[in-house]
Short mmCIF file of C-alpha atoms and ligand atoms in Angstrom, two decimals:
data_model
loop_
_atom_site.label_atom_id
_atom_site.label_comp_id
_atom_site.label_asym_id
_atom_site.label_seq_id
_atom_site.Cartn_x
_atom_site.Cartn_y
_atom_site.Cartn_z
CA MET A 60 0.00 0.00 0.00
CA ARG A 61 1.22 3.51 -0.77
CA ARG A 62 2.39 5.01 2.52
CA ARG A 63 2.68 8.63 3.54
CA ILE A 64 6.37 9.18 4.12
CA VAL A 65 8.58 12.07 5.14
CA ALA A 66 12.31 11.30 5.10
CA GLY A 67 15.06 13.68 6.22
CA ASN A 68 18.37 13.54 4.39
CA TRP A 69 20.93 15.29 6.60
CA LYS A 70 23.58 14.93 3.84
CA MET A 71 27.13 15.74 5.11
CA ASN A 72 26.06 18.06 7.91
CA LYS A 73 26.38 18.25 11.71
CA GLN A 74 29.04 17.21 14.21
CA PHE A 75 28.35 14.52 16.80
CA ALA A 76 27.00 16.81 19.57
CA GLU A 77 24.83 18.69 17.06
CA ALA A 78 23.50 15.44 15.66
CA ASP A 79 22.65 14.38 19.22
CA ASP A 80 20.71 17.64 19.77
CA LEU A 81 18.91 17.36 16.44
CA ILE A 82 17.76 13.78 16.85
CA ASN A 83 16.59 14.40 20.40
CA GLY A 84 14.76 17.51 19.15
CA ILE A 85 13.06 15.45 16.45
CA SER A 86 12.11 12.82 19.00
CA GLU A 87 10.57 15.50 21.29
CA GLN A 88 8.67 17.12 18.42
CA LEU A 89 7.29 13.73 17.45
CA ARG A 90 5.87 13.32 20.93
CA GLU A 91 4.10 16.69 20.62
CA PHE A 92 2.57 16.25 17.17
CA ASP A 93 0.40 13.51 15.76
CA THR A 94 2.17 11.77 12.90
CA THR A 95 0.37 8.44 13.32
CA ASP A 96 -0.37 7.98 9.62
CA VAL A 97 3.06 9.10 8.45
CA ASP A 98 6.30 7.12 8.34
CA VAL A 99 9.01 9.51 9.48
CA ILE A 100 12.52 8.47 8.46
CA VAL A 101 15.79 10.10 9.51
CA CYS A 102 18.89 9.57 7.34
CA PRO A 103 22.02 10.87 9.13
CA PRO A 104 25.63 10.46 7.96
CA TYR A 105 27.16 7.02 8.68
CA PRO A 106 29.01 8.00 11.91
CA PHE A 107 25.73 9.05 13.53
CA LEU A 108 23.65 6.01 12.56
CA GLU A 109 24.13 4.25 15.88
CA LEU A 110 23.24 7.38 17.83
CA VAL A 111 20.08 7.90 15.79
CA SER A 112 19.24 4.21 15.95
CA ASP A 113 19.46 4.27 19.78
CA VAL A 114 17.06 7.23 20.00
CA ALA A 115 14.72 5.57 17.48
CA GLU A 116 14.17 2.63 19.83
CA ASP A 117 11.94 4.78 22.05
CA ALA A 118 10.60 7.14 19.39
CA GLU A 119 8.22 7.15 16.46
CA PHE A 120 10.65 7.28 13.56
CA PHE A 121 12.73 4.96 11.42
CA VAL A 122 16.45 5.09 10.62
CA GLY A 123 17.82 5.38 7.11
CA ALA A 124 21.31 5.58 5.62
CA GLN A 125 22.29 7.86 2.74
CA ASN A 126 24.24 5.36 0.68
CA VAL A 127 25.46 1.76 0.56
CA ALA A 128 28.24 -0.12 -1.22
CA HIS A 129 27.39 -1.93 -4.45
CA PHE A 130 29.56 -4.84 -3.25
CA ASP A 131 29.15 -7.50 -0.59
CA ASP A 132 31.44 -7.30 2.47
CA GLY A 133 35.15 -7.56 1.73
CA ALA A 134 38.21 -5.56 0.69
CA TYR A 135 36.56 -2.28 -0.34
CA THR A 136 38.29 0.39 1.75
CA GLY A 137 36.00 3.18 2.86
CA GLU A 138 32.77 1.47 1.87
CA VAL A 139 29.81 0.40 4.02
CA SER A 140 27.81 -2.72 3.17
CA ALA A 141 24.09 -3.39 3.38
CA SER A 142 24.69 -6.09 6.02
CA MET A 143 26.57 -3.56 8.19
CA LEU A 144 23.64 -1.16 7.92
CA LYS A 145 21.27 -3.94 8.90
CA SER A 146 23.37 -4.75 11.97
CA LEU A 147 22.91 -1.14 13.13
CA GLY A 148 19.11 -1.28 12.91
CA VAL A 149 18.82 0.61 9.62
CA ASP A 150 15.46 0.07 7.87
CA TYR A 151 15.80 2.39 4.85
CA CYS A 152 18.58 3.61 2.59
CA ILE A 153 18.72 6.40 0.01
CA VAL A 154 20.16 5.19 -3.30
CA GLY A 155 21.22 7.07 -6.41
CA HIS A 156 20.91 10.58 -5.00
CA SER A 157 21.81 13.13 -7.70
CA GLU A 158 24.76 14.27 -5.59
CA ARG A 159 26.13 10.72 -5.71
CA ARG A 160 25.46 10.46 -9.44
CA LYS A 161 27.21 13.79 -10.03
CA TYR A 162 30.17 13.85 -7.59
CA PHE A 163 30.81 10.11 -7.34
CA CYS A 164 29.91 9.15 -10.90
CA GLU A 165 27.34 6.56 -9.80
CA THR A 166 25.76 4.76 -12.72
CA ASN A 167 22.32 3.21 -13.08
CA GLU A 168 24.02 -0.21 -13.10
CA GLN A 169 25.69 0.44 -9.72
CA ILE A 170 22.41 1.77 -8.36
CA ALA A 171 20.71 -1.47 -9.45
CA GLU A 172 23.39 -3.45 -7.55
CA LYS A 173 22.88 -1.35 -4.43
CA ILE A 174 19.12 -1.88 -4.55
CA ASN A 175 19.62 -5.65 -4.82
CA ARG A 176 21.91 -5.73 -1.81
CA LEU A 177 19.57 -3.64 0.30
CA LEU A 178 16.58 -5.82 -0.54
CA GLN A 179 18.62 -8.93 0.35
CA GLN A 180 19.07 -7.40 3.82
CA ASP A 181 15.42 -6.39 4.04
CA ILE A 182 16.30 -2.68 3.93
CA THR A 183 13.91 -0.50 1.94
CA PRO A 184 15.65 1.45 -0.83
CA ILE A 185 14.60 5.08 -1.37
CA ILE A 186 15.64 5.40 -5.00
CA CYS A 187 16.26 8.92 -6.31
CA VAL A 188 15.65 10.02 -9.88
CA GLY A 189 15.49 13.46 -11.43
CA GLU A 190 16.61 15.65 -14.30
CA SER A 191 19.10 18.52 -14.41
CA LEU A 192 18.14 22.05 -15.43
CA GLU A 193 19.69 21.61 -18.89
CA GLU A 194 17.76 18.39 -19.41
CA ARG A 195 14.48 20.05 -18.42
CA GLU A 196 15.13 23.09 -20.59
CA ALA A 197 15.88 20.78 -23.51
CA GLY A 198 12.57 18.99 -22.90
CA LYS A 199 14.38 15.74 -22.08
CA HIS A 200 13.11 15.27 -18.51
CA PHE A 201 10.70 12.44 -19.33
CA ASP A 202 13.39 10.54 -21.27
CA VAL A 203 15.98 10.99 -18.51
CA ILE A 204 13.64 9.75 -15.80
CA LYS A 205 12.46 6.84 -17.91
CA GLN A 206 16.07 5.76 -18.45
CA GLN A 207 16.96 6.08 -14.75
CA VAL A 208 13.91 4.07 -13.73
CA THR A 209 14.29 1.44 -16.46
CA GLU A 210 18.03 0.83 -16.02
CA GLY A 211 18.18 1.27 -12.25
CA ILE A 212 14.99 -0.37 -11.02
CA PHE A 213 13.07 -2.38 -13.60
CA HIS A 214 15.32 -5.44 -13.33
CA LEU A 215 13.39 -6.17 -10.11
CA LYS A 216 10.64 -8.75 -9.92
CA ALA A 217 7.21 -7.35 -9.08
CA ASP A 218 7.43 -8.49 -5.43
CA ASP A 219 10.67 -6.59 -4.95
CA MET A 220 9.49 -3.52 -6.85
CA GLN A 221 6.66 -3.23 -4.35
CA ARG A 222 9.18 -3.02 -1.52
CA CYS A 223 10.85 0.11 -2.96
CA ILE A 224 10.25 3.82 -2.51
CA ILE A 225 11.02 6.24 -5.34
CA ALA A 226 11.96 9.89 -4.81
CA TYR A 227 11.60 12.39 -7.63
CA GLU A 228 14.22 15.06 -7.02
CA PRO A 229 14.67 17.53 -9.88
CA VAL A 230 18.33 18.54 -9.61
CA TRP A 231 17.49 22.19 -10.29
CA ALA A 232 15.29 22.26 -7.17
CA ILE A 233 17.82 20.74 -4.74
CA GLY A 234 19.22 23.26 -2.28
CA THR A 235 18.29 26.13 -4.60
CA GLY A 236 15.11 27.36 -2.95
CA LYS A 237 13.47 26.83 -6.34
CA THR A 238 10.78 24.21 -5.66
CA ALA A 239 9.01 22.42 -8.49
CA THR A 240 5.42 23.62 -8.75
CA LYS A 241 2.84 21.18 -7.47
CA GLU A 242 1.75 20.63 -11.08
CA GLN A 243 5.31 19.85 -12.21
CA ALA A 244 5.71 17.41 -9.33
CA GLN A 245 2.38 15.72 -10.01
CA GLU A 246 3.16 15.40 -13.73
CA ILE A 247 6.41 13.52 -13.10
CA HIS A 248 5.04 11.43 -10.23
CA ALA A 249 2.14 10.31 -12.43
CA PHE A 250 4.61 9.60 -15.23
CA ILE A 251 6.72 7.39 -12.94
CA ARG A 252 3.66 5.58 -11.61
CA ASN A 253 2.52 4.99 -15.17
CA LEU A 254 5.93 3.54 -16.08
CA ILE A 255 5.48 1.07 -13.20
CA THR A 256 1.98 0.19 -14.42
CA GLU A 257 3.24 -0.40 -17.95
CA HIS A 258 6.21 -2.53 -16.87
CA TYR A 259 4.44 -4.44 -14.06
CA ASN A 260 0.77 -3.65 -13.48
CA ASP A 261 -1.45 -1.20 -11.67
CA ASP A 262 -1.50 -3.21 -8.44
CA VAL A 263 2.28 -2.89 -8.19
CA ALA A 264 2.14 0.82 -9.09
CA GLN A 265 -0.35 1.41 -6.27
CA GLU A 266 2.06 -0.15 -3.75
CA VAL A 267 4.98 2.16 -4.48
CA SER A 268 5.25 5.43 -2.57
CA ILE A 269 6.71 8.25 -4.65
CA LEU A 270 8.23 11.15 -2.72
CA TYR A 271 9.06 14.66 -3.89
CA GLY A 272 12.42 16.24 -2.99
CA GLY A 273 13.92 19.64 -3.75
CA SER A 274 13.56 22.75 -1.55
CA CYS A 275 10.55 21.28 0.20
CA ASN A 276 9.77 23.28 3.34
CA PRO A 277 6.97 23.84 5.87
CA LYS A 278 5.41 26.48 3.58
CA ASN A 279 5.14 24.47 0.37
CA ALA A 280 4.80 20.90 1.69
CA LYS A 281 1.02 21.01 2.13
CA ASP A 282 0.35 21.94 -1.51
CA LEU A 283 2.81 19.35 -2.83
CA PHE A 284 1.56 16.53 -0.58
CA ALA A 285 -2.04 17.25 -1.61
CA MET A 286 -1.28 16.15 -5.19
CA GLN A 287 -2.70 12.81 -6.20
CA ASP A 288 0.56 10.97 -6.88
CA VAL A 289 2.77 12.69 -4.29
CA ASP A 290 3.07 10.42 -1.26
CA GLY A 291 5.39 12.62 0.79
CA GLY A 292 8.82 14.17 0.69
CA LEU A 293 12.56 13.63 0.86
CA ILE A 294 13.77 16.67 2.75
CA GLY A 295 17.29 18.11 2.75
CA GLY A 296 17.92 21.54 4.31
CA ALA A 297 14.64 21.69 6.22
CA SER A 298 15.35 18.33 7.89
CA LEU A 299 18.22 19.95 9.81
CA LYS A 300 15.75 21.84 12.01
CA ALA A 301 13.59 19.58 14.19
CA LYS A 302 10.59 21.91 14.18
CA ASP A 303 10.58 22.46 10.40
CA PHE A 304 11.04 18.76 9.70
CA ILE A 305 8.14 17.68 11.89
CA GLU A 306 5.98 20.54 10.57
CA ILE A 307 6.54 19.05 7.11
CA ALA A 308 5.61 15.60 8.44
CA CYS A 309 2.32 17.16 9.63
CA SER A 310 1.54 18.62 6.21
CA PHE A 311 -0.76 15.88 4.93
CA GLU A 312 -4.46 16.67 4.68
P1 13P B 509 16.85 20.28 -0.22
O1 13P B 509 15.58 20.01 0.52
O2 13P B 509 17.91 20.93 0.64
O3 13P B 509 16.61 21.01 -1.51
O4 13P B 509 17.47 18.85 -0.62
C1 13P B 509 16.66 17.90 -1.19
C2 13P B 509 17.40 16.63 -1.25
O5 13P B 509 18.35 16.50 -2.00
C3 13P B 509 16.96 15.53 -0.37
O6 13P B 509 17.59 14.35 -0.69
#
């Protein structure tokens, strides 16, 4: 079933003491506000996963990582495997974020490998897709997203597809303050859902939550989340303030 989801991607921000404050702030805010129908996920940097996981034991949120190795455990210096994440109590993991595609040259093939490894460990992948400004201006956004979805995700069997979350994050909207309009978001979300229907079937498409990401904040979240195919958000900057993050999680009608 499509779930309402708000996930915070802290990216490479915060020192240990600040991360401690932030996660305890989020935990307190969650006690104050009713987010019963929403899955709240917090994705801190690797070194803070255990801290966040400990707080999550007594709080109403789930723990996510921001990345995972596309290899199984072994001699891969600097990498972190899906089984390691599992051993820390991680339930979700962001995959294929545009920053990883851009700065770390991640390919759709590697993203497919990461998704496989996460599913093997029963960790839910939050798979990011989205076009750059040049691609949108050239009218190529549908083609780009279709290719990312087809090459990165559609190798999965229907049962596994249903276990994934997709995040549409237009690169031009990330960290720029320039949010996609609710109509632009809905258009792409419906397009992605339709791709799933065509490749699998409508039952599968109705199981997959599709999140919007890119300058989502407490002011614009309500309008975006009200759109038919928008099931929630993947939040960057605004997830670094406990109050803003939980306000976004309370933005569903
Ligand atoms: P911002 O919310 O800071 O634009 O970041 C979005 C994002 O990249 C979440 O993964």
